[in-house]
Structure formats: C-alpha cells, structure tokens
C-alpha cells in the first residue's frame, strides 16, 4: 500500500469513527430527551395532587438549612437573603458565609439585617479557615451570618455546615433567587419517596431579562443580548433533557452548585466539601454515590426535580463566560479522574455502567475527538481527501441534530411552570436554537478544549463571576 | 512470570473497550481502501448522512409545529377557562353573601360542554380556603351537581392520574361518602396514590379511618412512615394514641429529631422510657 493509499484509508477510518461518535452521542441525547419527556409529563401531572401545603406545614417534614457562600457579593447579597427569608416553608434557617469579602458584603448585611455578634466558635467537625465571628440577626430569627477568612467556596460551605442545625441543607449561590415554594418542591422527593433520597437538584433558570421585584422573579422574559439567550437554550437542553434523563436511572453525577439539597449527616460523614477542587458540586455528588455503594446501601436515590426552583444570573460578557466554562470543564475532568474506579463498575449500577462512561466519553474527553473532527474535516477538505458534499451534508446533519435537541429542551421548558409567556419570546428561543450552531457551539467547544488543556497542564485560575446585580436589572427593565 | 488473576472490573472494562472497537468496525472493514474517492457512485456514508438530514429536518419542523400548537392550545384553553371561571366565581360571592340556595345553584349551573370541570375547579379552589356554613353549602352544591359522585366513579378509572386527582378532590370536599372507596384504595393502589388517599382521609377527619392507617403502615416502605405519621397528625388529638402505637412499632424508622418533634406535637414527656 502506497503512502497515498494509507493516507486515504486513514482519513476514511477517522471519518467513520467521528460519524459513529456523532451518531452515538446524539442518539444518547435524544434517548435521554425522550425519557425526560415521559418523566416530566408524569411529574407535572403528579404536581396537581402534590400535597405541597401538607408537606410544608407538617412539623415532621425535615427542616432545612440554606447555606449561602458569599465572596464579594455586596451588589446583590441583601436581595438574595431577603428572598430566602421569605420562602414558603415551615422550618428553615439561612446561614450566609462571608468568605473574606473585601467589598463590604458584611457591612451590607449588618446594615440590612441588624446583625449582632453571638460567639466566636471553636473549630467545628469540618476543618476550615478561621471563623472570625458568627452573627445573628435581630430582625430575622432564622438568619445567621458567619464571617471567616477567605478559603474558597468549598471552605465557606464547610464553615456553614459546621454550624448548620438541620438534617438537610441546601446550597445556593449568592446571586441566585429561589421560587417561594422551592424548598417544598425539593423536599418532596425526600419525604414521599419509597427509598432514601440523599440529594435533590432542581432546575436553574436564567434570570437575565426577567422582571424582578423584591427579590422575586415576577415576569419571565428573555434578555436582549444574544449571549445570555444562547445560555437559556443551553440550560433548557442540559437540565431538562440531560439531567432529568440521567436522574431517572439514578445516574446523576451533577447537582448544580447554584442550587441543591443534601442530607447533612452523609455530607459530614464524607468530610464535607473537598477544598481545592474546582467542581466541588459534582465532586460532592460523586462522593455521596461512592459512600452509599461502599456502605452497601443500594436503595438510595439522587433525584432531580424538573420544576423551576432557582433563578441565576448568566454571564453577559465573553470574558466571564470563558472563565466559567473553562472552570466547569476542568472541574468535570478532575472529578472524573478522581473517581475512575466507577467506570464500567457494575457495583455502581447505572451510574457505573452508563452515567460515568457517558460523562467520560462525551462530556469529558469527547471534546478532543470533537476538535479532532473539526481538524480532520477541515484538513481533509483542504487537501481534497474528503468530498465537500459529504462535509456539507454532515454539517447540516450536525446542525439539525443540535437544533432538534435544543427544541426538545425548549418544548420541555414550555411544559414546566414559569414558561416564557409570549410568542415573540418563544420564536426568539427557536431562532437562537438554530443560530447557536453557527459559532456559539464551536466557541463552547473551544472553551471546553481550553478547560481540558488547563486540566492536562495543571494550570488555571479560580475565576470569578462578575455580577451586574439582579436588582439593577430591574431598573433597566423599568 | 508473576501472573495475577484480574478482577471483575477489569473484564468489564475490557468488554467496554471491545464494544467501542466493535462499533468502529465498519471503518476498518473498508480496508483495502477505495482509492478513487471522487468516483461517480455515491458513498454509503454520504447517503446515510443525507437520509439522516432529511429525517432530522422534518423532526425539527414537526417539533417546532408541535411546540407551537401546544403553546397555542394551552393559551387558548387557559384563556377560555379563566373567562368561564369568572362567570362561575359569582356563585362563590352568593355563597359568602348567604343568598338563597336556589340562586346559588343557578349560578353554578353548567351551561356549555366542559363547564362541569370548570365549576369543579372553582368550587375546589374556594373550598380550600373557606370553612363553616359556606363550606357546607359548597359541599351541598357539589353533591347536587353530581361532582362528588362523578369523582367517586373516577376512582375506578384506568388513568392513575385521574384516580389520584379524584382522590384529592374528594378529600378537599370532605366527601364522607368516599371514605369506604378511599379505604379500599389503601390496599390496592401504588404508594404515591396511597399517600394521596391517606391525605384525603385525614382531611375528612373521620377517626374511624385511623386503624386503617396502621394496616397501611405494614405495607408501606419504611421511608414513607414519617410521611404517614405527618398525615396522621392532621387528625388532631384523636390520632395521638395511634401515632404513639405507630412510632413504637417502627421506632428505628424515625430519626431522633423527628421523634422529638412528634413528641412535642403529642405534648408528652420527652423522657418516656417506651419511646
């Protein structure tokens, strides 16, 4: 075989592998979307006779600690805390952990909630950076603020866990807002499931563009800037198709750090959040799975609630989006590397046999294959080794598959409460579902590749999300 | 050579690798290569992609139309129901103003097909919040309009969501005539509908149903027992001896914190040796 023949053969082999990869990936996504459709339909029908009021008012419903780690969040922290203090749930406490902020976050809190120092506690069960003071609010009996030296998000959450009183805790980003009935909705799987539910995640929706009054999303709307709209479409696809589908097989490995509910005792048992990792939310969920399997307790679930429960601010600038996505990708690969023993391990059930390999192949390292795909196709086309008609047809195929998946996400979003009420908004979402194939997806692939390189080279910064602040957006909307 | 037997995990991984190689077989099957890649005959992979594009295109179009139709249908349905609801809500005002019963009945009279569902929704929404004589009047209206009998008949429906919704409705309406069918459901239904039935029985508050809660407890998975206890609390003091019995029989299921809460509710001494 001549060199030319070998070259052509190699190109064909790569081409077919890439087509298979593409076909498998999208077949799995479409399968997950189909499962999600069934799960969400059932869930919404069950909500009609959900008995949320009874759950919320019962003294036997487990109480919840809401942990809010805050680092330089002076712009929106008071709105967030106000929102949390007015949740419709019988027994809960809010613990804000000021993680060494330098922008006056603590002063804002002191002013708004009349904080008074109660104690300087000793070291709790979880080791953290030094806690300076613990404050109690004179206006709200269930608000506690912990002021500590900066140690990162995981460290802040551990400091909060040390003083949390209740059997379940919920974490929420300082820039996020919860729906009034969010705690009722996430605790329902815990109290009404025939098996032990150790963690629950909920949908995080993008608040950019929405009208916000007194810390609540009153009118659901789309932002005008394209970048957040692309993320709206992306969040629908990821949360409603991916996570709902994986959760139905108890193979969920990610509960968003922006909002999640966990059983406190189990988290304490695994030593709390791991400090120094980028993807602390995914790391925690994976370790919880690991703990339960190692304890031999197979009858447990990590659930995902497809009700919209949490609203957050999406990055509006490329710079912030780049940092965020690189961090996510690096975090994902770190967790996957730390838990390689789960891969194709039948002890972990669907998680080991499907959830982990799916994330490893398609979400983790798949980006290298995707990049290779772009490179091979471009090189092949340039060198005349790949027919341009094939390349064009493949591109159209990829675009249509992506659009189909995004449309499924949008449709599922339309089915859930707090949907976008106007036709115009819906048409814009559809338009962006098509447009994202021309640049946005490629850019996200590039950012994932950069995150992968960060992981491989052991570099990367923690990154910070710069906020406009949700209250300021209200002024724009008005 | 020091050969060690491999773990099961190794063979599973090997099988997975084999699977990945297998799916890439078509690529290797093309060896020796087609040198004439620009030949006139169309390649199978290209045909496959073109067919897939065709399918996907129609998938996208149909899904977009479906979502559009769904949205339009729900909007129109919601608007229509809101409009009809406003019409029937006048009946609630008549109840609160203690108008004659005939006038109230007339206000709730269904006029168009599908109105009975809307009347039921209006009555149900109001019954969640009103108490005393107005509640009794609403109950009488529901009975006269056949809403209660209709929902009792729905308890035998094939659609589980329809059954569950009927159970919920009967509970909110405190339909005492539904107690026996609801108790029967406790032994035949799935766990989630059992919970709805238990909740409805607790709203009806007939203490004679309490022993059946014990019977149900034997068949419920242990993680659901705290929920059962929580529903039993709705009965008030009548449930306390039964709750005590339930907690004593299944003590290990109740976390310490929950036990304390329960005891606080029961207003009993926390140091009781039997708990």
XYZ file of C-alpha atoms in Angstrom:
753
model
C 0.000 0.000 0.000
C 1.424 3.322 -1.007
C 1.642 6.319 1.312
C -1.210 7.988 -0.559
C -3.401 4.935 -0.199
C -2.604 4.698 3.516
C -3.373 8.381 3.937
C -6.744 7.994 2.248
C -7.537 4.907 4.258
C -6.592 6.676 7.497
C -8.803 9.607 6.599
C -11.746 7.286 5.942
C -11.242 5.432 9.216
C -11.140 8.686 11.166
C -14.156 9.918 9.264
C -16.200 6.830 10.111
C -15.131 6.892 13.777
C -16.180 10.518 14.002
C -19.511 9.785 12.327
C -20.084 6.940 14.784
C -19.140 9.141 17.728
C -21.507 11.810 16.492
C -24.281 9.282 15.888
C -23.897 7.645 19.333
C -23.679 10.942 21.173
C -26.815 12.324 19.605
C -28.698 9.037 19.855
C -28.000 9.032 23.613
C -29.029 12.660 23.947
C -32.251 12.025 22.026
C -32.897 8.929 24.146
C -32.387 10.966 27.315
C -34.696 13.661 25.935
C -37.373 11.057 25.282
C -37.051 9.694 28.827
C -37.108 13.249 30.169
C -40.327 13.944 28.277
C -42.017 10.994 29.971
C -40.609 11.815 33.408
C -41.548 15.496 33.221
C -45.066 14.751 31.956
C -45.645 12.381 34.866
C -44.091 14.782 37.333
C -46.292 17.678 36.234
C -49.422 15.549 36.450
C -48.390 14.489 39.960
C -47.879 18.126 40.963
C -51.639 18.664 40.613
C -52.238 16.418 43.626
C -48.850 17.017 45.178
C -49.984 17.981 48.667
C -47.262 20.608 48.912
C -49.146 22.520 51.595
C -49.268 19.492 53.843
C -45.555 18.879 53.329
C -44.668 22.477 54.025
C -46.786 22.812 57.174
C -46.079 19.452 58.763
C -43.817 19.562 61.825
C -42.435 16.198 60.733
C -41.130 17.483 57.415
C -37.363 17.734 57.844
C -36.144 21.239 58.484
C -33.622 22.721 56.061
C -30.532 24.859 56.458
C -29.917 27.146 53.500
C -26.211 27.851 53.018
C -25.221 30.948 51.064
C -21.467 31.305 50.483
C -20.639 34.886 49.554
C -17.365 36.355 48.398
C -17.510 39.987 47.293
C -21.235 39.863 46.605
C -22.124 43.265 48.080
C -24.183 44.179 44.992
C -26.876 41.564 45.382
C -26.442 39.804 48.707
C -29.246 41.632 50.538
C -31.726 40.889 47.727
C -30.779 37.218 47.866
C -31.065 36.970 51.642
C -34.389 38.835 51.625
C -35.668 36.418 49.030
C -34.559 33.437 51.098
C -36.066 34.712 54.330
C -39.498 34.838 52.716
C -39.574 31.276 51.429
C -42.806 29.398 51.935
C -41.571 26.661 54.263
C -42.230 25.951 57.899
C -38.813 25.411 59.435
C -35.600 26.589 57.873
C -32.585 28.702 58.711
C -30.418 30.787 56.424
C -26.666 30.805 57.010
C -24.714 33.335 54.974
C -20.987 32.692 54.962
C -18.960 35.786 54.231
C -15.803 34.275 52.785
C -13.343 37.076 53.424
C -15.079 39.630 51.218
C -13.293 42.895 50.644
C -16.141 44.837 49.027
C -18.267 45.467 52.099
C -20.538 42.414 51.802
C -20.584 42.038 55.585
C -21.344 45.726 56.120
C -24.299 45.497 53.749
C -25.623 42.524 55.683
C -25.013 44.205 59.038
C -26.939 47.268 57.905
C -29.860 45.445 56.349
C -30.439 42.769 58.984
C -29.123 44.387 62.195
C -26.550 41.729 62.885
C -25.205 41.231 66.384
C -22.229 39.008 67.205
C -23.175 35.911 69.163
C -19.959 33.964 69.532
C -16.571 33.114 68.138
C -16.879 29.368 67.827
C -14.048 26.886 68.079
C -13.141 24.509 65.286
C -16.176 22.544 64.086
C -16.265 18.975 62.825
C -15.014 20.107 59.424
C -11.695 21.893 59.241
C -11.959 25.356 57.716
C -10.170 28.670 57.573
C -10.515 30.714 60.748
C -14.040 31.871 61.563
C -13.849 35.415 62.887
C -17.359 35.961 64.209
C -20.813 34.491 63.991
C -23.653 36.992 63.833
C -27.331 36.609 64.495
C -29.950 38.895 63.014
C -32.074 40.990 65.323
C -34.759 41.268 62.659
C -34.940 37.648 61.469
C -34.647 34.836 63.984
C -33.605 32.317 61.343
C -30.724 34.286 59.845
C -27.127 33.611 60.857
C -24.064 35.182 59.243
C -20.620 33.630 59.538
C -17.661 35.900 58.928
C -14.482 33.980 58.079
C -11.152 34.303 56.370
C -11.137 33.638 52.651
C -10.794 29.963 51.804
C -12.879 29.430 48.687
C -16.412 28.271 48.110
C -15.941 24.736 49.470
C -14.322 26.044 52.630
C -17.154 28.525 53.126
C -19.752 25.795 52.703
C -17.913 23.633 55.220
C -17.893 26.515 57.709
C -21.654 26.830 57.231
C -22.108 23.078 57.619
C -20.276 23.199 60.944
C -22.995 25.317 62.470
C -25.977 24.020 60.468
C -28.634 22.624 62.801
C -30.968 20.779 60.477
C -30.917 17.315 58.881
C -30.912 18.647 55.312
C -29.063 21.551 53.859
C -29.458 23.400 50.674
C -26.751 25.394 48.949
C -27.484 28.447 46.889
C -25.247 30.906 45.081
C -25.257 34.413 46.458
C -26.531 35.794 43.155
C -29.412 33.327 42.830
C -33.074 33.648 43.750
C -35.406 30.877 44.762
C -39.062 30.475 43.892
C -41.209 30.882 47.043
C -42.122 27.194 47.071
C -38.651 25.937 46.109
C -37.963 24.184 49.415
C -41.332 22.411 49.344
C -40.611 21.156 45.876
C -37.136 19.856 46.592
C -38.052 18.238 49.901
C -41.000 16.351 48.400
C -38.855 13.575 46.869
C -37.243 13.170 50.302
C -40.488 12.716 52.219
C -42.520 10.935 49.571
C -40.033 8.528 48.080
C -40.169 4.835 48.994
C -36.370 4.785 49.085
C -33.896 7.037 50.861
C -33.280 10.228 48.891
C -29.909 11.663 49.834
C -29.732 14.629 47.478
C -32.055 16.592 45.219
C -31.235 19.023 42.444
C -33.524 21.460 40.737
C -33.587 23.427 37.529
C -31.587 26.588 37.484
C -33.148 29.140 35.159
C -31.551 32.292 33.818
C -32.896 35.490 35.325
C -31.281 37.920 32.860
C -34.054 39.942 31.262
C -36.699 38.904 33.798
C -38.529 41.494 35.837
C -37.509 41.229 39.466
C -39.359 42.812 42.346
C -38.394 42.436 45.992
C -36.093 39.563 45.213
C -38.678 37.610 43.224
C -38.963 36.950 39.508
C -42.352 38.461 38.722
C -42.302 38.441 34.907
C -40.400 35.860 32.929
C -38.710 37.443 29.934
C -35.715 36.975 27.686
C -32.711 39.272 27.741
C -31.878 41.253 24.600
C -28.200 40.389 24.491
C -27.544 37.230 22.470
C -25.033 35.628 24.843
C -27.470 35.034 27.719
C -30.175 33.791 25.302
C -27.805 31.153 23.967
C -27.308 30.117 27.570
C -31.086 29.971 28.160
C -31.362 27.454 25.315
C -28.331 25.588 26.611
C -29.662 25.402 30.195
C -33.012 24.052 28.994
C -31.227 21.373 26.998
C -28.809 20.435 29.757
C -31.191 20.482 32.706
C -34.416 19.246 31.191
C -33.077 16.685 28.734
C -29.787 15.546 30.236
C -30.192 15.688 33.985
C -33.823 14.563 34.093
C -32.960 11.585 31.909
C -29.891 10.598 33.947
C -31.751 11.080 37.228
C -34.453 8.606 36.215
C -31.726 5.917 36.157
C -30.166 7.215 39.411
C -27.073 8.020 37.370
C -26.964 11.725 38.100
C -23.472 12.923 38.922
C -24.059 16.650 38.870
C -26.291 18.793 41.031
C -25.706 22.419 40.228
C -23.778 24.344 42.838
C -26.276 27.157 42.315
C -28.988 25.101 43.991
C -29.076 21.642 45.553
C -30.377 19.855 48.637
C -28.291 17.299 50.547
C -28.594 15.088 53.605
C -26.351 16.789 56.177
C -25.225 13.705 58.092
C -23.940 11.978 54.951
C -22.069 15.051 53.806
C -20.475 15.320 57.243
C -19.571 11.632 57.014
C -17.607 12.184 53.809
C -15.841 15.166 55.329
C -17.885 17.923 53.714
C -16.905 19.663 50.528
C -13.451 18.975 49.182
C -11.350 22.115 49.348
C -9.114 22.841 46.381
C -11.289 21.301 43.727
C -12.909 23.389 41.016
C -16.068 21.314 40.577
C -16.997 20.976 44.239
C -20.700 20.380 43.442
C -20.065 17.423 41.151
C -17.359 16.123 43.454
C -19.783 16.051 46.383
C -22.491 14.180 44.481
C -19.991 11.621 43.200
C -18.581 11.048 46.674
C -22.083 10.595 48.047
C -22.730 7.893 45.443
C -19.429 6.344 46.404
C -20.227 6.418 50.122
C -23.591 4.746 49.685
C -22.149 1.998 47.496
C -19.261 1.413 49.896
C -21.696 1.232 52.816
C -23.650 -1.352 50.866
C -26.795 0.777 50.860
C -28.019 0.294 47.331
C -31.540 1.578 47.977
C -30.915 5.275 47.677
C -31.600 7.910 45.095
C -30.203 11.216 43.974
C -33.172 12.968 42.455
C -33.678 15.806 40.048
C -36.840 17.916 40.244
C -37.850 19.347 36.881
C -39.710 22.263 38.479
C -38.123 25.663 38.071
C -36.870 26.463 41.527
C -33.856 28.701 41.176
C -33.010 31.743 39.080
C -29.482 32.894 38.485
C -27.601 35.485 36.531
C -25.821 34.199 33.435
C -22.534 35.700 32.227
C -23.136 38.601 29.898
C -19.580 39.054 28.685
C -17.357 36.696 26.774
C -14.570 37.067 29.330
C -16.708 35.803 32.211
C -18.291 33.064 30.112
C -14.836 31.876 29.076
C -13.674 31.632 32.668
C -16.846 29.887 33.744
C -16.763 27.219 31.037
C -13.071 26.518 31.406
C -13.622 26.079 35.124
C -16.573 23.730 34.550
C -14.607 21.579 32.125
C -11.593 21.418 34.389
C -13.820 20.544 37.353
C -15.539 17.806 35.371
C -12.265 16.195 34.340
C -10.873 16.420 37.874
C -13.888 14.616 39.313
C -13.836 12.012 36.553
C -10.148 11.380 37.151
C -10.632 11.082 40.915
C -13.406 8.540 40.518
C -12.116 6.372 37.711
C -12.919 3.276 39.783
C -16.585 3.877 38.945
C -16.082 3.417 35.218
C -17.865 0.308 33.954
C -18.101 -0.877 37.529
C -21.368 -2.783 37.965
C -21.375 -2.129 41.729
C -22.410 1.421 40.892
C -25.368 0.274 38.805
C -26.454 2.618 36.028
C -24.043 5.233 37.296
C -21.056 2.962 36.733
C -22.281 1.349 33.560
C -23.785 4.380 31.851
C -23.636 7.699 33.749
C -19.897 7.799 34.358
C -18.820 6.416 30.935
C -21.232 8.820 29.231
C -19.714 11.799 31.007
C -16.197 10.481 30.494
C -16.513 9.794 26.783
C -18.860 12.504 25.609
C -18.734 15.361 28.106
C -15.176 14.931 29.344
C -12.703 13.690 26.779
C -15.106 13.793 23.852
C -14.030 17.358 23.255
C -10.682 16.091 21.977
C -12.474 13.920 19.457
C -14.714 16.842 18.505
C -11.685 19.038 17.970
C -10.027 16.261 16.006
C -13.208 16.055 13.985
C -13.122 19.753 13.112
C -9.403 19.488 12.274
C -9.709 16.316 10.177
C -12.716 17.585 8.271
C -11.108 20.926 7.552
C -7.756 19.361 6.666
C -9.429 16.674 4.601
C -11.449 19.238 2.734
C -8.406 21.444 2.214
C -6.296 18.539 0.974
C -9.178 17.218 -1.123
C -9.307 13.966 0.850
C -12.919 14.428 1.903
C -15.676 15.165 -0.539
C -17.092 18.625 0.030
C -20.626 17.312 -0.457
C -20.111 14.859 2.401
C -18.694 17.575 4.592
C -21.559 19.907 3.790
C -24.181 17.188 4.400
C -22.517 16.262 7.678
C -22.507 19.876 8.817
C -26.204 20.223 8.007
C -26.858 16.975 9.840
C -24.968 18.199 12.931
C -26.816 21.488 12.824
C -30.204 19.821 12.556
C -29.453 17.378 15.368
C -28.324 20.218 17.605
C -31.446 22.203 16.756
C -33.673 19.191 17.379
C -32.139 18.657 20.806
C -32.435 22.329 21.699
C -36.046 22.377 20.524
C -36.762 19.388 22.735
C -35.298 21.305 25.658
C -37.394 24.370 24.784
C -40.511 22.215 24.476
C -39.873 20.663 27.885
C -39.316 24.164 29.241
C -42.677 25.200 27.796
C -44.304 22.310 29.628
C -42.937 23.295 33.040
C -44.311 26.236 35.051
C -42.874 29.747 34.592
C -42.628 29.303 30.841
C -41.945 32.249 28.533
C -45.449 33.657 28.059
C -45.193 35.458 24.698
C -44.982 34.052 21.180
C -42.217 36.520 20.384
C -40.047 35.126 23.172
C -40.727 31.603 22.011
C -39.825 32.448 18.411
C -36.613 34.073 19.590
C -35.720 30.946 21.511
C -36.274 28.833 18.403
C -34.214 31.242 16.324
C -31.372 31.024 18.838
C -31.667 27.231 18.882
C -30.792 27.357 15.176
C -28.276 30.201 15.424
C -26.253 28.601 18.198
C -24.941 26.116 15.632
C -23.166 28.925 13.797
C -20.449 29.993 16.158
C -21.725 29.608 19.712
C -21.384 25.836 19.911
C -17.963 25.985 18.290
C -16.942 28.631 20.778
C -18.153 26.484 23.686
C -16.192 23.564 22.217
C -13.122 25.764 22.127
C -13.648 26.779 25.755
C -14.068 23.142 26.752
C -10.862 22.350 24.933
C -9.126 25.159 26.788
C -10.507 23.752 30.068
C -9.190 20.323 29.093
C -5.771 21.811 28.416
C -5.912 23.568 31.802
C -6.578 20.206 33.392
C -3.820 18.433 31.483
C -1.262 21.148 32.164
C -2.376 21.608 35.770
C -2.996 25.304 35.340
C -5.994 27.534 35.688
C -7.343 30.192 37.931
C -10.305 30.007 40.235
C -12.105 32.663 38.271
C -14.782 34.972 39.495
C -18.194 35.635 38.159
C -18.671 39.347 37.817
C -22.240 40.339 38.529
C -24.303 43.245 37.365
C -26.598 42.509 40.282
C -30.163 41.385 39.789
C -31.720 44.479 41.329
C -30.012 46.745 38.862
C -31.586 44.842 36.017
C -34.974 45.726 37.378
C -34.117 49.358 36.844
C -33.138 48.619 33.240
C -36.367 46.719 32.706
C -38.395 49.561 34.100
C 6.152 -14.550 35.264
C 4.034 -13.480 38.185
C 0.512 -13.610 36.774
C -2.317 -12.367 38.981
C -5.962 -13.067 38.338
C -7.817 -9.953 37.190
C -10.818 -8.518 38.993
C -14.321 -8.449 37.524
C -13.835 -4.761 36.977
C -11.000 -5.453 34.551
C -13.192 -7.730 32.423
C -15.990 -5.197 32.391
C -13.609 -2.527 31.151
C -12.220 -4.908 28.573
C -15.756 -5.677 27.375
C -16.435 -1.943 27.085
C -13.270 -1.434 25.062
C -14.288 -4.331 22.849
C -17.656 -2.694 22.318
C -16.005 0.558 21.276
C -13.780 -1.312 18.835
C -16.768 -3.196 17.501
C -18.708 -0.060 16.700
C -15.745 1.265 14.793
C -15.533 -1.965 12.739
C -17.260 -0.525 9.687
C -14.311 1.819 9.334
C -11.759 -0.992 9.317
C -13.939 -3.156 7.100
C -13.219 -0.733 4.282
C -9.641 -1.954 4.028
C -8.183 -2.121 1.378
C -9.155 1.450 0.691
C -11.202 2.863 -2.125
C -8.536 4.799 -3.906
C -10.935 6.564 -6.183
C -12.619 8.670 -3.556
C -14.119 11.008 -6.127
C -15.771 8.219 -8.092
C -19.150 8.713 -9.634
C -21.039 6.323 -7.316
C -22.306 7.925 -4.122
C -20.713 6.579 -0.933
C -22.903 4.825 1.601
C -21.787 7.141 4.436
C -22.828 10.161 2.399
C -26.190 8.590 1.632
C -26.648 7.818 5.320
C -25.912 11.402 6.310
C -28.240 12.762 3.630
C -31.088 10.497 4.750
C -30.401 11.467 8.341
C -30.515 15.151 7.379
C -33.850 14.600 5.695
C -35.249 12.874 8.777
C -33.829 15.440 11.151
C -35.133 18.331 9.095
C -38.664 17.005 9.347
C -38.066 16.211 13.002
C -37.139 19.835 13.639
C -40.075 21.192 11.633
C -42.604 18.856 13.250
C -41.286 19.507 16.742
C -41.426 23.268 16.193
C -45.015 22.970 14.922
C -45.886 20.703 17.845
C -44.490 23.132 20.412
C -46.276 25.996 18.666
C -49.569 24.077 18.598
C -49.119 23.016 22.214
C -48.452 26.559 23.324
C -51.398 27.916 21.355
C -53.712 25.201 22.671
C -52.744 25.825 26.283
C -53.017 29.586 25.923
C -56.463 29.353 24.373
C -57.592 26.757 26.891
C -56.297 28.834 29.789
C -57.951 31.999 28.476
C -61.261 30.206 27.933
C -61.171 28.594 31.371
C -60.302 31.888 33.043
C -63.241 33.535 31.326
C -65.640 30.751 32.335
C -64.197 30.701 35.855
C -65.012 34.383 36.272
C -68.579 33.574 35.342
C -68.881 30.850 37.982
C -66.978 32.728 40.653
C -70.084 34.860 41.077
C -71.575 31.781 42.718
C -68.921 31.923 45.442
C -69.861 35.507 46.181
C -73.502 34.457 46.509
C -72.463 31.774 48.996
C -70.496 34.261 51.073
C -73.391 36.740 50.971
C -75.693 33.986 52.253
C -78.028 34.215 49.277
C -80.804 31.605 48.833
C -79.609 28.158 47.838
C -81.592 28.105 44.578
C -79.865 31.283 43.415
C -76.500 29.733 44.262
C -77.370 26.556 42.369
C -78.406 28.618 39.369
C -75.089 30.485 39.393
C -73.169 27.201 39.319
C -75.356 25.542 36.680
C -73.115 24.307 33.831
C -74.190 25.806 30.509
C -71.676 24.570 27.992
C -69.923 21.245 27.431
C -66.872 21.080 29.708
C -68.352 23.564 32.187
C -68.660 20.945 34.914
C -64.856 20.615 35.078
C -64.541 24.379 35.457
C -67.284 24.515 38.107
C -65.466 21.751 39.982
C -62.214 23.706 39.829
C -63.878 26.892 41.077
C -65.613 25.053 43.920
C -62.444 23.145 44.814
C -60.318 26.299 44.890
C -62.795 28.028 47.193
C -63.213 25.011 49.473
C -59.505 25.031 50.226
C -59.928 28.367 51.996
C -63.460 28.635 53.361
C -64.814 26.976 56.483
C -68.071 26.758 58.441
C -71.510 27.200 56.853
C -70.222 28.448 53.458
C -68.124 25.273 53.213
C -71.188 23.143 53.924
C -73.154 24.988 51.253
C -70.397 24.409 48.717
C -70.379 20.754 49.656
C -74.141 20.585 49.117
C -73.751 22.297 45.729
C -71.059 19.795 44.717
C -73.332 16.962 45.704
C -76.324 18.369 43.823
C -74.246 18.960 40.689
C -73.044 15.367 40.836
C -69.411 16.378 41.287
C -68.864 14.083 44.255
C -70.484 11.052 42.587
C -68.536 11.774 39.422
C -65.259 11.788 41.317
C -66.175 8.603 43.173
C -66.733 6.960 39.794
C -63.320 8.271 38.665
C -61.698 6.250 41.468
C -62.058 3.215 39.210
C -60.521 4.927 36.185
C -57.689 3.265 34.254
C -55.791 6.566 34.271
C -53.849 6.702 37.533
C -53.551 10.477 37.461
C -57.321 10.797 37.056
C -57.795 8.475 40.034
C -55.323 10.441 42.123
C -56.905 13.745 41.183
C -60.335 12.387 42.117
C -58.953 11.239 45.473
C -57.554 14.698 46.128
C -60.837 16.369 45.093
C -62.921 14.129 47.348
C -60.618 14.898 50.238
C -60.809 18.660 49.804
C -64.604 18.397 49.533
C -64.607 16.273 52.696
C -66.892 13.816 50.977
C -67.772 11.333 53.716
C -69.444 9.041 51.192
C -65.995 8.484 49.659
C -64.451 7.078 52.843
C -65.086 3.418 52.023
C -63.782 3.589 48.432
C -60.758 5.526 49.722
C -60.076 2.893 52.381
C -60.310 0.210 49.710
C -57.712 2.050 47.686
C -55.243 1.747 50.561
C -54.834 -1.919 49.815
C -54.934 -1.815 46.030
C -53.099 1.320 44.936
C -49.477 2.247 44.341
C -47.597 4.028 47.121
C -47.966 7.533 45.725
C -51.736 7.244 45.303
C -51.962 5.611 48.738
C -50.369 8.759 50.160
C -52.919 10.958 48.381
C -55.733 8.755 49.719
C -54.325 8.929 53.253
C -54.131 12.689 52.979
C -57.730 12.879 51.811
C -58.871 10.662 54.672
C -57.000 12.938 57.065
C -58.811 15.977 55.655
C -62.186 14.222 56.017
C -61.051 13.576 59.626
C -63.215 10.579 60.407
C -61.305 8.926 63.287
C -62.744 5.556 62.340
C -60.246 5.560 59.454
C -57.262 5.667 61.826
C -56.905 1.891 62.387
C -56.577 1.524 58.614
C -53.543 3.766 58.747
C -51.857 1.108 60.899
C -52.754 -1.553 58.426
C -51.344 0.575 55.593
C -48.173 1.176 57.614
C -47.413 -2.550 57.450
C -47.377 -2.422 53.654
C -45.630 0.895 53.149
C -41.863 1.071 52.581
C -40.173 2.291 55.817
C -39.004 5.658 54.388
C -42.666 6.597 53.887
C -43.697 6.018 57.516
C -42.682 9.501 58.737
C -44.895 10.893 55.987
C -47.721 8.663 57.201
C -47.213 9.973 60.748
C -47.215 13.503 59.416
C -50.565 12.895 57.697
C -51.960 11.293 60.858
C -51.188 14.486 62.765
C -53.877 16.182 60.671
C -56.497 14.236 62.638
C -55.564 16.187 65.753
C -55.706 14.687 69.288
C -57.768 11.705 68.087
C -54.681 10.410 66.303
C -52.290 10.675 69.240
C -52.724 7.131 70.620
C -52.429 5.761 67.101
C -49.325 7.798 66.439
C -47.815 6.564 69.645
C -48.517 2.991 68.551
C -47.055 3.637 65.098
C -43.865 5.187 66.427
C -43.387 2.419 69.000
C -43.789 -0.261 66.347
C -41.422 1.378 63.859
C -39.100 3.358 66.105
C -35.974 2.773 64.031
C -37.533 4.446 61.012
C -37.981 7.789 62.746
C -34.876 9.934 63.116
C -34.232 11.307 66.606
C -35.036 14.882 65.615
C -38.321 13.807 64.099
C -39.214 11.807 67.201
C -38.622 14.875 69.327
C -40.854 16.942 67.071
C -43.508 14.287 67.167
C -43.410 14.071 70.930
C -43.611 17.811 71.145
C -46.714 17.636 68.998
C -48.179 14.960 71.172
C -47.266 17.079 74.212
C -45.865 14.095 76.052
C -42.895 13.797 78.312
C -39.671 13.530 76.312
C -38.267 11.132 78.882
C -40.871 8.436 78.389
C -38.979 5.147 78.627
C -41.017 3.447 75.918
C -40.007 5.986 73.263
